[in-house]
Amino acid sequence: MVKDHLPEILVDHAHLERKAATTAMNLEKYRDLFPRVEELNAIAIEELQHFQLVLNLLKERGIPFGQPHPSPWITALMRSVRNGSRHQVIDHLICCALIEGRSCEKFQILARELESIDPALAKFYASLVESEGNHYATYLLMAREIDPVETASRLDFYLDLDAELIVKPNPVPMLH
Ligand SMILES: [Fe+2]
Ligand SMILES: [Fe+2]
């Protein structure tokens, strides 16, 4: 039940936003993304703002900022990023898109689940949905602009991998 694990979920969420900010900046190392550096910076800034909003919530609720739990799902996605500049940037962008897409879905679910239990938090999650959805779309478009054929084939690969991973149980209350 979500409400029994709110402190862990919020701490996990804070780390998720922190990682989303650093990830957007990590993408700036790829030559193919040099022309998108300002867009990536804008995403990093937005994620950093989300991180601060979650930190504010933690403070308001007297929840200490703590250790992140590694996500087996994200680890498995990132492990299959291939080396080599073109392959790597496409795979990395697709993984980022899937992670953002998953955040978008999870925030929608949380907004719905929390509506009757914690309306303020429900509203907060609902307010993030659009932004994470935009990040999903932006990363996917960036990959398609670099190489649409390769992106389509790797997206198929990653969706299959996601379908395999999603059935593995994760006992830790976390967002991904
Ligand atoms: Fe975010
Ligand atoms: Fe995001």
PDB file of C-alpha atoms and ligand atoms in Angstrom:
ATOM      1  CA  MET A   1       0.000   0.000   0.000  1.00  0.00           C
ATOM      2  CA  VAL A   2       1.415   3.361  -1.085  1.00  0.00           C
ATOM      3  CA  LYS A   3       0.564   5.265   2.076  1.00  0.00           C
ATOM      4  CA  ASP A   4       2.517   2.896   4.348  1.00  0.00           C
ATOM      5  CA  HIS A   5       5.683   3.611   2.387  1.00  0.00           C
ATOM      6  CA  LEU A   6       5.387   7.331   1.660  1.00  0.00           C
ATOM      7  CA  PRO A   7       8.684   8.299   3.351  1.00  0.00           C
ATOM      8  CA  GLU A   8      10.664   5.712   1.329  1.00  0.00           C
ATOM      9  CA  ILE A   9       8.831   6.621  -1.854  1.00  0.00           C
ATOM     10  CA  LEU A  10       9.580  10.331  -1.387  1.00  0.00           C
ATOM     11  CA  VAL A  11      13.279   9.722  -0.687  1.00  0.00           C
ATOM     12  CA  ASP A  12      13.459   7.424  -3.707  1.00  0.00           C
ATOM     13  CA  HIS A  13      11.706  10.075  -5.764  1.00  0.00           C
ATOM     14  CA  ALA A  14      14.196  12.750  -4.648  1.00  0.00           C
ATOM     15  CA  HIS A  15      17.069  10.596  -5.922  1.00  0.00           C
ATOM     16  CA  LEU A  16      15.209   9.887  -9.137  1.00  0.00           C
ATOM     17  CA  GLU A  17      14.989  13.619  -9.886  1.00  0.00           C
ATOM     18  CA  ARG A  18      18.648  14.111  -8.912  1.00  0.00           C
ATOM     19  CA  LYS A  19      19.655  11.313 -11.289  1.00  0.00           C
ATOM     20  CA  ALA A  20      17.404  12.691 -14.040  1.00  0.00           C
ATOM     21  CA  ALA A  21      19.252  16.035 -13.774  1.00  0.00           C
ATOM     22  CA  THR A  22      22.703  14.452 -13.974  1.00  0.00           C
ATOM     23  CA  THR A  23      21.583  12.142 -16.796  1.00  0.00           C
ATOM     24  CA  ALA A  24      20.434  15.074 -18.936  1.00  0.00           C
ATOM     25  CA  MET A  25      23.894  16.601 -18.476  1.00  0.00           C
ATOM     26  CA  ASN A  26      25.628  13.281 -19.197  1.00  0.00           C
ATOM     27  CA  LEU A  27      23.900  13.186 -22.588  1.00  0.00           C
ATOM     28  CA  GLU A  28      25.713  16.423 -23.449  1.00  0.00           C
ATOM     29  CA  LYS A  29      28.940  14.448 -23.899  1.00  0.00           C
ATOM     30  CA  TYR A  30      27.736  12.897 -27.192  1.00  0.00           C
ATOM     31  CA  ARG A  31      28.848  14.628 -30.377  1.00  0.00           C
ATOM     32  CA  ASP A  32      25.449  13.919 -31.982  1.00  0.00           C
ATOM     33  CA  LEU A  33      23.795  15.883 -29.179  1.00  0.00           C
ATOM     34  CA  PHE A  34      26.074  18.942 -29.228  1.00  0.00           C
ATOM     35  CA  PRO A  35      23.423  20.902 -31.193  1.00  0.00           C
ATOM     36  CA  ARG A  36      20.883  20.030 -28.441  1.00  0.00           C
ATOM     37  CA  VAL A  37      23.011  21.153 -25.508  1.00  0.00           C
ATOM     38  CA  GLU A  38      20.680  23.995 -24.526  1.00  0.00           C
ATOM     39  CA  GLU A  39      17.601  21.772 -24.614  1.00  0.00           C
ATOM     40  CA  LEU A  40      19.422  19.237 -22.450  1.00  0.00           C
ATOM     41  CA  ASN A  41      20.433  21.987 -20.036  1.00  0.00           C
ATOM     42  CA  ALA A  42      16.797  23.082 -19.828  1.00  0.00           C
ATOM     43  CA  ILE A  43      15.789  19.508 -18.926  1.00  0.00           C
ATOM     44  CA  ALA A  44      18.588  19.303 -16.324  1.00  0.00           C
ATOM     45  CA  ILE A  45      17.408  22.575 -14.745  1.00  0.00           C
ATOM     46  CA  GLU A  46      13.802  21.364 -14.682  1.00  0.00           C
ATOM     47  CA  GLU A  47      14.835  18.080 -13.040  1.00  0.00           C
ATOM     48  CA  LEU A  48      16.909  19.965 -10.494  1.00  0.00           C
ATOM     49  CA  GLN A  49      13.842  22.068  -9.694  1.00  0.00           C
ATOM     50  CA  HIS A  50      11.815  18.858  -9.259  1.00  0.00           C
ATOM     51  CA  PHE A  51      14.560  17.557  -6.962  1.00  0.00           C
ATOM     52  CA  GLN A  52      14.317  20.729  -4.866  1.00  0.00           C
ATOM     53  CA  LEU A  53      10.502  20.437  -4.695  1.00  0.00           C
ATOM     54  CA  VAL A  54      10.802  16.891  -3.359  1.00  0.00           C
ATOM     55  CA  LEU A  55      13.462  18.018  -0.860  1.00  0.00           C
ATOM     56  CA  ASN A  56      11.050  20.740   0.311  1.00  0.00           C
ATOM     57  CA  LEU A  57       8.349  18.101   0.789  1.00  0.00           C
ATOM     58  CA  LEU A  58      10.757  15.940   2.804  1.00  0.00           C
ATOM     59  CA  LYS A  59      11.569  18.913   5.045  1.00  0.00           C
ATOM     60  CA  GLU A  60       7.900  19.828   5.525  1.00  0.00           C
ATOM     61  CA  ARG A  61       7.121  16.277   6.517  1.00  0.00           C
ATOM     62  CA  GLY A  62      10.155  15.789   8.727  1.00  0.00           C
ATOM     63  CA  ILE A  63      11.497  12.973   6.546  1.00  0.00           C
ATOM     64  CA  PRO A  64      15.311  12.797   6.430  1.00  0.00           C
ATOM     65  CA  PHE A  65      17.009  12.615   3.024  1.00  0.00           C
ATOM     66  CA  GLY A  66      18.631   9.181   2.884  1.00  0.00           C
ATOM     67  CA  GLN A  67      20.304   6.487   0.837  1.00  0.00           C
ATOM     68  CA  PRO A  68      19.011   5.738  -2.645  1.00  0.00           C
ATOM     69  CA  HIS A  69      17.953   2.189  -3.497  1.00  0.00           C
ATOM     70  CA  PRO A  70      19.495   0.988  -6.732  1.00  0.00           C
ATOM     71  CA  SER A  71      16.785   0.151  -9.245  1.00  0.00           C
ATOM     72  CA  PRO A  72      17.272  -3.314 -10.800  1.00  0.00           C
ATOM     73  CA  TRP A  73      15.118  -2.180 -13.727  1.00  0.00           C
ATOM     74  CA  ILE A  74      17.265   0.882 -14.526  1.00  0.00           C
ATOM     75  CA  THR A  75      20.489  -1.094 -13.974  1.00  0.00           C
ATOM     76  CA  ALA A  76      19.353  -3.768 -16.444  1.00  0.00           C
ATOM     77  CA  LEU A  77      18.315  -1.181 -19.045  1.00  0.00           C
ATOM     78  CA  MET A  78      21.616   0.687 -18.778  1.00  0.00           C
ATOM     79  CA  ARG A  79      23.656  -2.502 -18.889  1.00  0.00           C
ATOM     80  CA  SER A  80      22.429  -3.146 -22.405  1.00  0.00           C
ATOM     81  CA  VAL A  81      23.596   0.213 -23.761  1.00  0.00           C
ATOM     82  CA  ARG A  82      26.080  -0.664 -26.515  1.00  0.00           C
ATOM     83  CA  ASN A  83      29.458   0.954 -26.968  1.00  0.00           C
ATOM     84  CA  GLY A  84      30.396   2.971 -30.019  1.00  0.00           C
ATOM     85  CA  SER A  85      29.328   6.554 -30.506  1.00  0.00           C
ATOM     86  CA  ARG A  86      26.207   6.198 -32.683  1.00  0.00           C
ATOM     87  CA  HIS A  87      24.938   3.027 -31.005  1.00  0.00           C
ATOM     88  CA  GLN A  88      25.644   4.365 -27.556  1.00  0.00           C
ATOM     89  CA  VAL A  89      23.850   7.670 -27.939  1.00  0.00           C
ATOM     90  CA  ILE A  90      20.756   6.006 -29.447  1.00  0.00           C
ATOM     91  CA  ASP A  91      20.598   3.354 -26.700  1.00  0.00           C
ATOM     92  CA  HIS A  92      21.242   5.899 -23.963  1.00  0.00           C
ATOM     93  CA  LEU A  93      18.483   8.196 -25.256  1.00  0.00           C
ATOM     94  CA  ILE A  94      16.009   5.307 -25.498  1.00  0.00           C
ATOM     95  CA  CYS A  95      16.782   4.194 -21.922  1.00  0.00           C
ATOM     96  CA  CYS A  96      16.305   7.776 -20.722  1.00  0.00           C
ATOM     97  CA  ALA A  97      13.020   8.010 -22.630  1.00  0.00           C
ATOM     98  CA  LEU A  98      11.756   4.776 -21.052  1.00  0.00           C
ATOM     99  CA  ILE A  99      12.770   5.924 -17.561  1.00  0.00           C
ATOM    100  CA  GLU A 100      10.981   9.257 -18.074  1.00  0.00           C
ATOM    101  CA  GLY A 101       7.958   7.464 -19.495  1.00  0.00           C
ATOM    102  CA  ARG A 102       7.882   5.188 -16.464  1.00  0.00           C
ATOM    103  CA  SER A 103       8.072   8.214 -14.132  1.00  0.00           C
ATOM    104  CA  CYS A 104       5.179   9.773 -15.989  1.00  0.00           C
ATOM    105  CA  GLU A 105       3.080   6.600 -15.521  1.00  0.00           C
ATOM    106  CA  LYS A 106       4.058   6.165 -11.879  1.00  0.00           C
ATOM    107  CA  PHE A 107       3.236   9.776 -11.058  1.00  0.00           C
ATOM    108  CA  GLN A 108      -0.182   9.381 -12.677  1.00  0.00           C
ATOM    109  CA  ILE A 109      -0.824   6.292 -10.561  1.00  0.00           C
ATOM    110  CA  LEU A 110       0.368   8.026  -7.389  1.00  0.00           C
ATOM    111  CA  ALA A 111      -1.791  11.073  -8.114  1.00  0.00           C
ATOM    112  CA  ARG A 112      -4.819   8.767  -8.401  1.00  0.00           C
ATOM    113  CA  GLU A 113      -3.973   6.548  -5.407  1.00  0.00           C
ATOM    114  CA  LEU A 114      -3.207   9.490  -3.118  1.00  0.00           C
ATOM    115  CA  GLU A 115      -6.239  11.581  -3.983  1.00  0.00           C
ATOM    116  CA  SER A 116      -8.294  10.460  -0.990  1.00  0.00           C
ATOM    117  CA  ILE A 117      -5.354   9.823   1.390  1.00  0.00           C
ATOM    118  CA  ASP A 118      -3.115  12.828   0.841  1.00  0.00           C
ATOM    119  CA  PRO A 119      -4.655  15.377  -1.562  1.00  0.00           C
ATOM    120  CA  ALA A 120      -1.688  17.787  -1.386  1.00  0.00           C
ATOM    121  CA  LEU A 121       0.742  15.083  -2.436  1.00  0.00           C
ATOM    122  CA  ALA A 122      -1.693  13.825  -5.097  1.00  0.00           C
ATOM    123  CA  LYS A 123      -1.740  17.331  -6.569  1.00  0.00           C
ATOM    124  CA  PHE A 124       2.041  17.499  -6.508  1.00  0.00           C
ATOM    125  CA  TYR A 125       2.356  14.230  -8.438  1.00  0.00           C
ATOM    126  CA  ALA A 126      -0.285  15.294 -10.936  1.00  0.00           C
ATOM    127  CA  SER A 127       1.683  18.517 -11.514  1.00  0.00           C
ATOM    128  CA  LEU A 128       4.795  16.566 -12.601  1.00  0.00           C
ATOM    129  CA  VAL A 129       3.092  14.273 -15.128  1.00  0.00           C
ATOM    130  CA  GLU A 130       3.214  16.654 -18.088  1.00  0.00           C
ATOM    131  CA  SER A 131       6.862  17.524 -17.628  1.00  0.00           C
ATOM    132  CA  GLU A 132       8.033  13.883 -17.421  1.00  0.00           C
ATOM    133  CA  GLY A 133       5.858  13.063 -20.441  1.00  0.00           C
ATOM    134  CA  ASN A 134       7.600  15.854 -22.360  1.00  0.00           C
ATOM    135  CA  HIS A 135      11.018  14.511 -21.376  1.00  0.00           C
ATOM    136  CA  TYR A 136      10.011  11.063 -22.654  1.00  0.00           C
ATOM    137  CA  ALA A 137       8.952  12.535 -26.000  1.00  0.00           C
ATOM    138  CA  THR A 138      12.007  14.802 -26.282  1.00  0.00           C
ATOM    139  CA  TYR A 139      14.515  11.989 -25.730  1.00  0.00           C
ATOM    140  CA  LEU A 140      12.759   9.737 -28.215  1.00  0.00           C
ATOM    141  CA  LEU A 141      12.643  12.512 -30.826  1.00  0.00           C
ATOM    142  CA  MET A 142      16.337  13.241 -30.290  1.00  0.00           C
ATOM    143  CA  ALA A 143      17.144   9.576 -30.980  1.00  0.00           C
ATOM    144  CA  ARG A 144      14.897   9.504 -34.075  1.00  0.00           C
ATOM    145  CA  GLU A 145      16.547  12.613 -35.473  1.00  0.00           C
ATOM    146  CA  ILE A 146      19.967  10.977 -35.186  1.00  0.00           C
ATOM    147  CA  ASP A 147      18.887   7.689 -36.803  1.00  0.00           C
ATOM    148  CA  PRO A 148      15.221   6.756 -37.225  1.00  0.00           C
ATOM    149  CA  VAL A 149      15.811   3.172 -38.426  1.00  0.00           C
ATOM    150  CA  GLU A 150      18.242   2.298 -35.636  1.00  0.00           C
ATOM    151  CA  THR A 151      15.943   3.965 -33.077  1.00  0.00           C
ATOM    152  CA  ALA A 152      12.942   1.910 -34.213  1.00  0.00           C
ATOM    153  CA  SER A 153      14.861  -1.343 -33.997  1.00  0.00           C
ATOM    154  CA  ARG A 154      16.410  -0.565 -30.604  1.00  0.00           C
ATOM    155  CA  LEU A 155      13.089   0.643 -29.222  1.00  0.00           C
ATOM    156  CA  ASP A 156      11.665  -2.799 -30.094  1.00  0.00           C
ATOM    157  CA  PHE A 157      14.606  -4.425 -28.336  1.00  0.00           C
ATOM    158  CA  TYR A 158      14.160  -2.295 -25.211  1.00  0.00           C
ATOM    159  CA  LEU A 159      10.407  -2.784 -25.064  1.00  0.00           C
ATOM    160  CA  ASP A 160      10.967  -6.552 -25.118  1.00  0.00           C
ATOM    161  CA  LEU A 161      13.601  -6.228 -22.399  1.00  0.00           C
ATOM    162  CA  ASP A 162      11.232  -4.060 -20.352  1.00  0.00           C
ATOM    163  CA  ALA A 163       8.482  -6.681 -20.700  1.00  0.00           C
ATOM    164  CA  GLU A 164      10.889  -9.344 -19.396  1.00  0.00           C
ATOM    165  CA  LEU A 165      12.115  -7.233 -16.484  1.00  0.00           C
ATOM    166  CA  ILE A 166       8.736  -6.012 -15.366  1.00  0.00           C
ATOM    167  CA  VAL A 167       7.583  -9.491 -14.333  1.00  0.00           C
ATOM    168  CA  LYS A 168      10.516  -9.840 -11.904  1.00  0.00           C
ATOM    169  CA  PRO A 169       9.308  -8.947  -8.406  1.00  0.00           C
ATOM    170  CA  ASN A 170      10.986  -6.095  -6.538  1.00  0.00           C
ATOM    171  CA  PRO A 171      10.228  -6.181  -2.800  1.00  0.00           C
ATOM    172  CA  VAL A 172      11.555  -2.656  -2.155  1.00  0.00           C
ATOM    173  CA  PRO A 173       8.979   0.179  -2.234  1.00  0.00           C
ATOM    174  CA  MET A 174      10.400   2.330  -5.011  1.00  0.00           C
ATOM    175  CA  LEU A 175       9.245   4.149  -8.101  1.00  0.00           C
ATOM    176  CA  HIS A 176      11.135   2.194 -10.788  1.00  0.00           C
TER     177      HIS A 176
HETATM  178 FE    FE B   1      11.509  15.241 -13.083  1.00  0.00          FE
HETATM  179 FE    FE B   2      12.008  14.047 -16.253  1.00  0.00          FE
END
